Amino acid sequence: MTAQILDGKALGQKLRADFRQRAERLASQDARPGLAVILVGDDPASQVYVRNKVDACAQTGFYSERHVYSANVEAQTVFARIAELNADPKIHGILVQLPLPRHFDADAVLEAIAPDKDVDGFRAENLGALTRGRPCFIPCTPHGVMKFFEEAGIPIKGREAVVVGRSNIVGKPMALLLMHAGATVTVCHSQTRDLKAHCRRADILVVAVGKAKMITGDMIKPGAVVIDVGMNRLEDGKLCGDVDFASAKDLAAFITPVPGGVGPMTITMLLANTLESAERAANAGANLWRS
Ligand code: NDP
């Protein structure tokens, strides 16, 4: 078997074409979707992610702002900027690029973002709402993964799903979304005994660890759907995932490549959340006008 590739670039472009039209409609009502991205420090990977997000906004007809600070900026300066952006009607989404320098309390920074502009969906309140099944925004990476399933018609109900990684931004929300969609979910992490045995049971395997090629073909159930969230930079500068693509692709029924799989979908779902936020704001404004 050779796996069908789940192409994040192609699916992202298809979704973004629809977003562009919706953004133009909002712009004609003077309500163009707007995203503000805050970057602290000079981590090269973060700089690339921020540039990609800002470029994606421009290509989709969104307004965007980039606020860049040196690593030794005082936390108060960043909090003050977030407060301004919370009150700015041009801005519908605020994203703080992680990781932040050590002297920042990242949770406190994320909590400072207004709930209706938390387009990453990382605030505790939003994660709690996601646990209940009614989030304000679905975190972008797992949201993008669910779009792959939807687009490819991959059934979830009743299937065994294994998520490797339990971070607040990927593993946990991914597990919750799969559970809400009807899968029986197992979450593995660094303390898991016999990771291979868990992975081998998975009809749907989502890997978000950050260790290059750690999931090899012998850990994959024939016919599984394999989603590789990992992004690792090899010594030769190339990007690779957490899954050993070469050995996995002959066993899986579907697989995401790295690059070109989950990464572009994460940015696409950031646009989706920003657009949704702008549409909610426009509707709220229209309702206020009517009442
Ligand atoms: P974190 O470092 O926050 O979490 C990693 C998780 O992997 C932890 O839960 C950890 O377990 C677990 N883990 C570590 N070692 C093992 C092991 N040997 N076996 C099983 N589990 C293990 O990472 P993130 O969730 O933020 O990101 C994961 C990867 O996804 C990274 O490569 C990141 O770059 C990438 N990423 C990609 C995105 C995209 O758009 N494509 C978006 C976000 C992230 P424990 O909790 O016990 O420590």
mmCIF file of C-alpha atoms and ligand atoms in Angstrom:
data_model
loop_
_atom_site.group_PDB
_atom_site.id
_atom_site.type_symbol
_atom_site.label_atom_id
_atom_site.label_comp_id
_atom_site.label_asym_id
_atom_site.label_seq_id
_atom_site.Cartn_x
_atom_site.Cartn_y
_atom_site.Cartn_z
ATOM 1 C CA MET A 1 0.000 0.000 0.000
ATOM 2 C CA THR A 2 1.218 3.493 -0.746
ATOM 3 C CA ALA A 3 -0.432 6.133 1.360
ATOM 4 C CA GLN A 4 -2.549 8.897 -0.059
ATOM 5 C CA ILE A 5 -0.865 12.210 0.729
ATOM 6 C CA LEU A 6 -2.914 14.725 2.686
ATOM 7 C CA ASP A 7 -1.719 17.916 1.013
ATOM 8 C CA GLY A 8 -1.951 20.878 3.392
ATOM 9 C CA LYS A 9 -0.890 23.403 0.787
ATOM 10 C CA ALA A 10 -3.645 22.418 -1.641
ATOM 11 C CA LEU A 11 -6.365 22.218 1.019
ATOM 12 C CA GLY A 12 -5.137 25.503 2.522
ATOM 13 C CA GLN A 13 -5.363 27.246 -0.854
ATOM 14 C CA LYS A 14 -8.872 25.941 -1.430
ATOM 15 C CA LEU A 15 -10.084 27.204 1.948
ATOM 16 C CA ARG A 16 -8.250 30.514 1.598
ATOM 17 C CA ALA A 17 -10.018 31.250 -1.714
ATOM 18 C CA ASP A 18 -13.309 31.222 0.210
ATOM 19 C CA PHE A 19 -11.794 33.288 3.048
ATOM 20 C CA ARG A 20 -10.625 35.921 0.531
ATOM 21 C CA GLN A 21 -14.186 36.395 -0.736
ATOM 22 C CA ARG A 22 -15.559 36.654 2.787
ATOM 23 C CA ALA A 23 -12.817 39.137 3.712
ATOM 24 C CA GLU A 24 -13.706 41.306 0.705
ATOM 25 C CA ARG A 25 -17.356 41.254 1.730
ATOM 26 C CA LEU A 26 -16.376 42.467 5.204
ATOM 27 C CA ALA A 27 -13.992 45.054 3.752
ATOM 28 C CA SER A 28 -16.874 46.499 1.717
ATOM 29 C CA GLN A 29 -18.644 47.073 5.079
ATOM 30 C CA ASP A 30 -15.483 48.724 6.463
ATOM 31 C CA ALA A 31 -14.823 45.659 8.631
ATOM 32 C CA ARG A 32 -11.802 43.987 6.990
ATOM 33 C CA PRO A 33 -10.480 41.136 9.194
ATOM 34 C CA GLY A 34 -7.403 42.249 11.136
ATOM 35 C CA LEU A 35 -4.703 40.220 12.886
ATOM 36 C CA ALA A 36 -1.983 41.550 15.200
ATOM 37 C CA VAL A 37 1.092 39.388 15.745
ATOM 38 C CA ILE A 38 3.465 40.013 18.651
ATOM 39 C CA LEU A 39 7.021 38.694 18.442
ATOM 40 C CA VAL A 40 9.471 38.982 21.331
ATOM 41 C CA GLY A 41 13.126 38.095 20.750
ATOM 42 C CA ASP A 42 15.050 37.010 17.697
ATOM 43 C CA ASP A 43 14.451 33.260 17.497
ATOM 44 C CA PRO A 44 14.949 32.534 13.754
ATOM 45 C CA ALA A 45 12.156 29.918 13.578
ATOM 46 C CA SER A 46 9.692 32.307 15.254
ATOM 47 C CA GLN A 47 10.666 35.042 12.801
ATOM 48 C CA VAL A 48 9.835 32.719 9.896
ATOM 49 C CA TYR A 49 6.482 31.692 11.445
ATOM 50 C CA VAL A 50 5.518 35.329 12.018
ATOM 51 C CA ARG A 51 6.511 36.317 8.486
ATOM 52 C CA ASN A 52 4.466 33.422 7.063
ATOM 53 C CA LYS A 53 1.411 34.466 9.094
ATOM 54 C CA VAL A 54 1.660 38.118 8.065
ATOM 55 C CA ASP A 55 2.181 37.137 4.403
ATOM 56 C CA ALA A 56 -0.826 34.803 4.543
ATOM 57 C CA CYS A 57 -2.942 37.720 5.805
ATOM 58 C CA ALA A 58 -1.818 39.933 2.932
ATOM 59 C CA GLN A 59 -2.511 37.206 0.350
ATOM 60 C CA THR A 60 -6.010 36.630 1.740
ATOM 61 C CA GLY A 61 -7.000 40.289 1.900
ATOM 62 C CA PHE A 62 -6.703 40.623 5.681
ATOM 63 C CA TYR A 63 -5.227 43.600 7.490
ATOM 64 C CA SER A 64 -2.267 42.718 9.716
ATOM 65 C CA GLU A 65 0.163 44.356 12.105
ATOM 66 C CA ARG A 66 3.456 43.028 13.413
ATOM 67 C CA HIS A 67 4.753 44.209 16.804
ATOM 68 C CA VAL A 68 8.367 43.179 17.324
ATOM 69 C CA TYR A 69 10.297 43.578 20.596
ATOM 70 C CA SER A 70 13.828 42.712 21.626
ATOM 71 C CA ALA A 71 14.244 39.754 24.010
ATOM 72 C CA ASN A 72 15.004 42.039 26.976
ATOM 73 C CA VAL A 73 11.843 44.158 26.649
ATOM 74 C CA GLU A 74 9.965 44.711 29.915
ATOM 75 C CA ALA A 75 6.888 42.517 30.204
ATOM 76 C CA GLN A 76 4.813 45.632 31.036
ATOM 77 C CA THR A 77 5.482 47.028 27.553
ATOM 78 C CA VAL A 78 4.017 43.922 25.965
ATOM 79 C CA PHE A 79 1.022 43.901 28.333
ATOM 80 C CA ALA A 80 0.357 47.558 27.462
ATOM 81 C CA ARG A 81 0.431 46.749 23.755
ATOM 82 C CA ILE A 82 -1.982 43.834 24.232
ATOM 83 C CA ALA A 83 -4.363 46.153 26.111
ATOM 84 C CA GLU A 84 -4.269 48.612 23.190
ATOM 85 C CA LEU A 85 -4.897 45.861 20.664
ATOM 86 C CA ASN A 86 -7.763 44.476 22.777
ATOM 87 C CA ALA A 87 -9.469 47.857 22.411
ATOM 88 C CA ASP A 88 -8.623 48.400 18.728
ATOM 89 C CA PRO A 89 -11.671 47.766 16.473
ATOM 90 C CA LYS A 90 -9.407 47.128 13.436
ATOM 91 C CA ILE A 91 -7.979 44.066 15.196
ATOM 92 C CA HIS A 92 -10.052 40.868 15.433
ATOM 93 C CA GLY A 93 -7.274 38.485 16.424
ATOM 94 C CA ILE A 94 -4.158 38.802 18.587
ATOM 95 C CA LEU A 95 -1.409 36.227 18.418
ATOM 96 C CA VAL A 96 1.641 36.119 20.666
ATOM 97 C CA GLN A 97 4.312 33.990 19.017
ATOM 98 C CA LEU A 98 5.608 31.321 21.392
ATOM 99 C CA PRO A 99 8.028 30.616 22.952
ATOM 100 C CA LEU A 100 8.501 33.844 24.898
ATOM 101 C CA PRO A 101 11.832 34.679 26.616
ATOM 102 C CA ARG A 102 12.279 33.142 30.074
ATOM 103 C CA HIS A 103 11.503 36.279 32.085
ATOM 104 C CA PHE A 104 7.927 36.246 30.720
ATOM 105 C CA ASP A 105 5.080 34.374 32.346
ATOM 106 C CA ALA A 106 3.675 33.026 29.069
ATOM 107 C CA ASP A 107 0.353 32.007 30.646
ATOM 108 C CA ALA A 108 -0.159 35.533 32.037
ATOM 109 C CA VAL A 109 0.575 37.031 28.602
ATOM 110 C CA LEU A 110 -1.906 34.712 26.888
ATOM 111 C CA GLU A 111 -4.550 35.445 29.533
ATOM 112 C CA ALA A 112 -4.159 39.186 28.825
ATOM 113 C CA ILE A 113 -5.613 38.728 25.339
ATOM 114 C CA ALA A 114 -9.343 39.502 25.159
ATOM 115 C CA PRO A 115 -11.315 36.205 24.903
ATOM 116 C CA ASP A 116 -13.020 37.309 21.677
ATOM 117 C CA LYS A 117 -9.601 38.009 20.060
ATOM 118 C CA ASP A 118 -7.838 34.845 21.274
ATOM 119 C CA VAL A 119 -7.595 33.374 17.762
ATOM 120 C CA ASP A 120 -4.937 30.855 18.815
ATOM 121 C CA GLY A 121 -7.420 29.548 21.367
ATOM 122 C CA PHE A 122 -4.731 29.167 24.044
ATOM 123 C CA ARG A 123 -6.442 30.961 26.958
ATOM 124 C CA ALA A 124 -7.420 28.691 29.827
ATOM 125 C CA GLU A 125 -11.056 29.739 29.471
ATOM 126 C CA ASN A 126 -11.067 28.673 25.840
ATOM 127 C CA LEU A 127 -9.444 25.320 26.592
ATOM 128 C CA GLY A 128 -12.077 24.777 29.284
ATOM 129 C CA ALA A 129 -14.813 25.602 26.784
ATOM 130 C CA LEU A 130 -13.219 23.185 24.330
ATOM 131 C CA THR A 131 -13.386 20.474 26.991
ATOM 132 C CA ARG A 132 -17.114 21.136 27.192
ATOM 133 C CA GLY A 133 -17.286 20.965 23.395
ATOM 134 C CA ARG A 134 -18.152 24.652 22.858
ATOM 135 C CA PRO A 135 -14.921 26.607 22.315
ATOM 136 C CA CYS A 136 -14.868 30.248 21.256
ATOM 137 C CA PHE A 137 -11.964 29.370 18.917
ATOM 138 C CA ILE A 138 -10.564 25.930 18.102
ATOM 139 C CA PRO A 139 -6.734 25.932 18.440
ATOM 140 C CA CYS A 140 -5.324 26.223 14.921
ATOM 141 C CA THR A 141 -3.145 23.110 14.571
ATOM 142 C CA PRO A 142 -5.699 20.515 15.758
ATOM 143 C CA HIS A 143 -8.413 22.431 13.900
ATOM 144 C CA GLY A 144 -6.366 22.040 10.702
ATOM 145 C CA VAL A 145 -5.980 18.311 11.361
ATOM 146 C CA MET A 146 -9.761 17.919 11.712
ATOM 147 C CA LYS A 147 -10.165 19.712 8.350
ATOM 148 C CA PHE A 148 -7.973 17.043 6.720
ATOM 149 C CA PHE A 149 -10.314 14.325 8.019
ATOM 150 C CA GLU A 150 -13.371 16.246 6.847
ATOM 151 C CA GLU A 151 -11.971 16.946 3.381
ATOM 152 C CA ALA A 152 -10.744 13.374 2.765
ATOM 153 C CA GLY A 153 -13.956 11.844 4.178
ATOM 154 C CA ILE A 154 -11.994 9.965 6.842
ATOM 155 C CA PRO A 155 -14.407 8.504 9.404
ATOM 156 C CA ILE A 156 -13.626 9.103 13.088
ATOM 157 C CA LYS A 157 -16.590 7.666 14.981
ATOM 158 C CA GLY A 158 -15.763 4.455 16.790
ATOM 159 C CA ARG A 159 -12.139 4.378 15.639
ATOM 160 C CA GLU A 160 -9.036 4.030 17.801
ATOM 161 C CA ALA A 161 -7.137 7.312 17.833
ATOM 162 C CA VAL A 162 -3.727 7.690 19.434
ATOM 163 C CA VAL A 163 -2.249 11.139 20.036
ATOM 164 C CA VAL A 164 1.462 11.210 20.877
ATOM 165 C CA GLY A 165 2.214 14.419 22.813
ATOM 166 C CA ARG A 166 0.110 16.158 25.466
ATOM 167 C CA SER A 167 0.963 19.853 25.072
ATOM 168 C CA ASN A 168 -1.722 22.452 25.709
ATOM 169 C CA ILE A 169 -1.423 23.772 22.173
ATOM 170 C CA VAL A 170 -1.493 20.536 20.169
ATOM 171 C CA GLY A 171 -1.817 17.189 21.975
ATOM 172 C CA LYS A 172 -4.551 17.986 24.517
ATOM 173 C CA PRO A 173 -6.900 19.934 22.205
ATOM 174 C CA MET A 174 -6.315 17.315 19.474
ATOM 175 C CA ALA A 175 -7.361 14.535 21.844
ATOM 176 C CA LEU A 176 -10.470 16.485 22.876
ATOM 177 C CA LEU A 177 -11.533 17.131 19.281
ATOM 178 C CA LEU A 178 -11.093 13.474 18.359
ATOM 179 C CA MET A 179 -13.016 12.417 21.453
ATOM 180 C CA HIS A 180 -15.872 14.814 20.647
ATOM 181 C CA ALA A 181 -15.900 13.418 17.102
ATOM 182 C CA GLY A 182 -16.502 9.922 18.477
ATOM 183 C CA ALA A 183 -13.056 8.312 18.501
ATOM 184 C CA THR A 184 -11.733 6.252 21.402
ATOM 185 C CA VAL A 185 -8.659 8.271 22.284
ATOM 186 C CA THR A 186 -5.365 7.332 23.916
ATOM 187 C CA VAL A 187 -2.858 10.075 24.738
ATOM 188 C CA CYS A 188 0.823 9.083 24.935
ATOM 189 C CA HIS A 189 3.689 11.163 26.340
ATOM 190 C CA SER A 190 7.232 10.882 27.637
ATOM 191 C CA GLN A 191 6.165 8.622 30.531
ATOM 192 C CA THR A 192 4.209 6.185 28.348
ATOM 193 C CA ARG A 193 5.338 2.571 28.568
ATOM 194 C CA ASP A 194 5.520 0.723 25.275
ATOM 195 C CA LEU A 195 4.710 3.552 22.889
ATOM 196 C CA LYS A 196 5.006 1.160 19.975
ATOM 197 C CA ALA A 197 2.172 -1.056 21.226
ATOM 198 C CA HIS A 198 -0.134 1.966 21.564
ATOM 199 C CA CYS A 199 0.768 3.308 18.122
ATOM 200 C CA ARG A 200 0.259 -0.101 16.491
ATOM 201 C CA ARG A 201 -3.376 -0.086 17.657
ATOM 202 C CA ALA A 202 -4.137 3.295 16.116
ATOM 203 C CA ASP A 203 -6.540 3.687 13.213
ATOM 204 C CA ILE A 204 -5.725 7.386 13.498
ATOM 205 C CA LEU A 205 -2.258 8.346 14.739
ATOM 206 C CA VAL A 206 -1.424 11.991 15.441
ATOM 207 C CA VAL A 207 2.167 12.697 16.446
ATOM 208 C CA ALA A 208 3.203 16.006 18.058
ATOM 209 C CA VAL A 209 6.438 15.491 19.948
ATOM 210 C CA GLY A 210 9.308 17.356 18.302
ATOM 211 C CA LYS A 211 11.705 14.433 17.767
ATOM 212 C CA ALA A 212 12.767 13.783 14.192
ATOM 213 C CA LYS A 213 11.550 10.491 12.687
ATOM 214 C CA MET A 214 10.776 8.900 16.082
ATOM 215 C CA ILE A 215 7.730 7.038 14.718
ATOM 216 C CA THR A 216 8.920 4.364 12.315
ATOM 217 C CA GLY A 217 7.011 2.069 9.970
ATOM 218 C CA ASP A 218 7.036 -0.836 12.441
ATOM 219 C CA MET A 219 4.977 1.331 14.854
ATOM 220 C CA ILE A 220 2.169 1.874 12.358
ATOM 221 C CA LYS A 221 -0.913 -0.255 11.858
ATOM 222 C CA PRO A 222 -1.394 -1.094 8.171
ATOM 223 C CA GLY A 223 -4.113 1.191 6.766
ATOM 224 C CA ALA A 224 -3.789 3.822 9.496
ATOM 225 C CA VAL A 225 -4.238 7.560 9.019
ATOM 226 C CA VAL A 226 -0.951 9.187 10.074
ATOM 227 C CA ILE A 227 -0.812 12.875 10.915
ATOM 228 C CA ASP A 228 2.647 14.290 11.527
ATOM 229 C CA VAL A 229 2.560 17.598 13.397
ATOM 230 C CA GLY A 230 6.289 17.636 14.231
ATOM 231 C CA MET A 231 8.615 20.183 12.688
ATOM 232 C CA ASN A 232 12.283 19.433 13.217
ATOM 233 C CA ARG A 233 15.278 21.091 11.592
ATOM 234 C CA LEU A 234 17.932 18.563 10.545
ATOM 235 C CA GLU A 235 21.660 19.339 10.494
ATOM 236 C CA ASP A 236 21.552 19.852 6.726
ATOM 237 C CA GLY A 237 18.914 22.565 7.278
ATOM 238 C CA LYS A 238 16.018 20.498 5.924
ATOM 239 C CA LEU A 239 12.703 20.225 7.771
ATOM 240 C CA CYS A 240 11.401 16.851 8.810
ATOM 241 C CA GLY A 241 8.541 15.526 10.893
ATOM 242 C CA ASP A 242 8.267 13.216 13.902
ATOM 243 C CA VAL A 243 7.301 10.351 11.585
ATOM 244 C CA ASP A 244 9.804 8.515 9.402
ATOM 245 C CA PHE A 245 7.937 9.242 6.181
ATOM 246 C CA ALA A 246 9.942 6.770 4.065
ATOM 247 C CA SER A 247 8.962 3.713 6.132
ATOM 248 C CA ALA A 248 5.472 4.957 7.128
ATOM 249 C CA LYS A 249 4.148 5.778 3.664
ATOM 250 C CA ASP A 250 4.074 2.127 2.569
ATOM 251 C CA LEU A 251 1.866 1.140 5.515
ATOM 252 C CA ALA A 252 -0.449 4.079 6.089
ATOM 253 C CA ALA A 253 -3.619 4.674 4.085
ATOM 254 C CA PHE A 254 -3.235 8.456 4.486
ATOM 255 C CA ILE A 255 -0.238 10.490 5.613
ATOM 256 C CA THR A 256 0.709 14.153 5.938
ATOM 257 C CA PRO A 257 4.131 15.190 4.594
ATOM 258 C CA VAL A 258 6.535 17.574 6.350
ATOM 259 C CA PRO A 259 6.800 20.204 5.042
ATOM 260 C CA GLY A 260 3.505 20.791 3.237
ATOM 261 C CA GLY A 261 1.114 18.981 5.577
ATOM 262 C CA VAL A 262 -0.033 20.282 8.946
ATOM 263 C CA GLY A 263 2.076 23.497 8.822
ATOM 264 C CA PRO A 264 0.131 25.275 6.051
ATOM 265 C CA MET A 265 -3.149 24.148 7.617
ATOM 266 C CA THR A 266 -2.195 25.723 10.950
ATOM 267 C CA ILE A 267 -1.824 29.096 9.259
ATOM 268 C CA THR A 268 -5.023 28.533 7.282
ATOM 269 C CA MET A 269 -6.980 27.911 10.479
ATOM 270 C CA LEU A 270 -5.459 31.029 12.048
ATOM 271 C CA LEU A 271 -6.987 32.916 9.121
ATOM 272 C CA ALA A 272 -10.262 31.029 9.661
ATOM 273 C CA ASN A 273 -10.410 32.034 13.322
ATOM 274 C CA THR A 274 -9.542 35.670 12.551
ATOM 275 C CA LEU A 275 -12.218 35.777 9.860
ATOM 276 C CA GLU A 276 -14.772 34.220 12.202
ATOM 277 C CA SER A 277 -13.906 36.794 14.844
ATOM 278 C CA ALA A 278 -14.323 39.639 12.322
ATOM 279 C CA GLU A 279 -17.661 38.231 11.158
ATOM 280 C CA ARG A 280 -18.872 37.943 14.751
ATOM 281 C CA ALA A 281 -17.829 41.556 15.412
ATOM 282 C CA ALA A 282 -19.571 42.756 12.235
ATOM 283 C CA ASN A 283 -22.757 40.856 13.131
ATOM 284 C CA ALA A 284 -22.692 42.196 16.678
ATOM 285 C CA GLY A 285 -22.336 45.712 15.247
ATOM 286 C CA ALA A 286 -25.229 45.141 12.834
ATOM 287 C CA ASN A 287 -27.455 43.812 15.632
ATOM 288 C CA LEU A 288 -26.618 46.815 17.797
ATOM 289 C CA TRP A 289 -27.588 49.104 14.911
ATOM 290 C CA ARG A 290 -30.913 47.291 14.478
ATOM 291 C CA SER A 291 -31.850 47.257 18.181
HETATM 292 P P1 NDP B 1 5.888 20.225 23.433
HETATM 293 O O1 NDP B 1 7.364 20.149 23.604
HETATM 294 O O2 NDP B 1 5.108 21.218 24.188
HETATM 295 O O3 NDP B 1 5.269 18.784 23.745
HETATM 296 C C1 NDP B 1 5.890 17.613 23.315
HETATM 297 C C2 NDP B 1 5.148 16.422 23.832
HETATM 298 O O4 NDP B 1 5.824 15.255 23.401
HETATM 299 C C3 NDP B 1 5.082 16.365 25.371
HETATM 300 O O5 NDP B 1 3.784 16.050 25.784
HETATM 301 C C4 NDP B 1 6.065 15.237 25.717
HETATM 302 O O6 NDP B 1 5.689 14.495 26.835
HETATM 303 C C5 NDP B 1 5.953 14.358 24.498
HETATM 304 N N1 NDP B 1 7.132 13.515 24.345
HETATM 305 C C6 NDP B 1 8.423 13.868 24.448
HETATM 306 N N2 NDP B 1 9.222 12.804 24.258
HETATM 307 C C7 NDP B 1 8.415 11.744 24.043
HETATM 308 C C8 NDP B 1 8.623 10.383 23.782
HETATM 309 N N3 NDP B 1 9.860 9.869 23.715
HETATM 310 N N4 NDP B 1 7.547 9.585 23.616
HETATM 311 C C9 NDP B 1 6.296 10.072 23.678
HETATM 312 N N5 NDP B 1 6.025 11.379 23.918
HETATM 313 C C10 NDP B 1 7.080 12.204 24.089
HETATM 314 O O7 NDP B 1 5.671 20.372 21.860
HETATM 315 P P2 NDP B 1 4.435 20.963 20.990
HETATM 316 O O8 NDP B 1 3.205 20.177 21.238
HETATM 317 O O9 NDP B 1 4.405 22.427 21.120
HETATM 318 O O10 NDP B 1 4.993 20.633 19.525
HETATM 319 C C11 NDP B 1 5.276 19.319 19.127
HETATM 320 C C12 NDP B 1 5.896 19.358 17.741
HETATM 321 O O11 NDP B 1 4.952 19.905 16.836
HETATM 322 C C13 NDP B 1 7.140 20.236 17.610
HETATM 323 O O12 NDP B 1 7.999 19.655 16.640
HETATM 324 C C14 NDP B 1 6.607 21.553 17.078
HETATM 325 O O13 NDP B 1 7.563 22.267 16.336
HETATM 326 C C15 NDP B 1 5.510 21.040 16.179
HETATM 327 N N6 NDP B 1 4.439 21.990 15.942
HETATM 328 C C16 NDP B 1 4.050 22.125 14.654
HETATM 329 C C17 NDP B 1 3.037 22.958 14.334
HETATM 330 C C18 NDP B 1 2.612 23.062 12.916
HETATM 331 O O14 NDP B 1 1.924 23.976 12.557
HETATM 332 N N7 NDP B 1 3.009 22.104 12.067
HETATM 333 C C19 NDP B 1 2.330 23.755 15.343
HETATM 334 C C20 NDP B 1 2.772 23.486 16.700
HETATM 335 C C21 NDP B 1 3.795 22.635 16.965
HETATM 336 P P3 NDP B 1 5.642 15.129 28.338
HETATM 337 O O15 NDP B 1 4.406 15.953 28.388
HETATM 338 O O16 NDP B 1 5.604 13.942 29.209
HETATM 339 O O17 NDP B 1 6.898 15.957 28.468
#
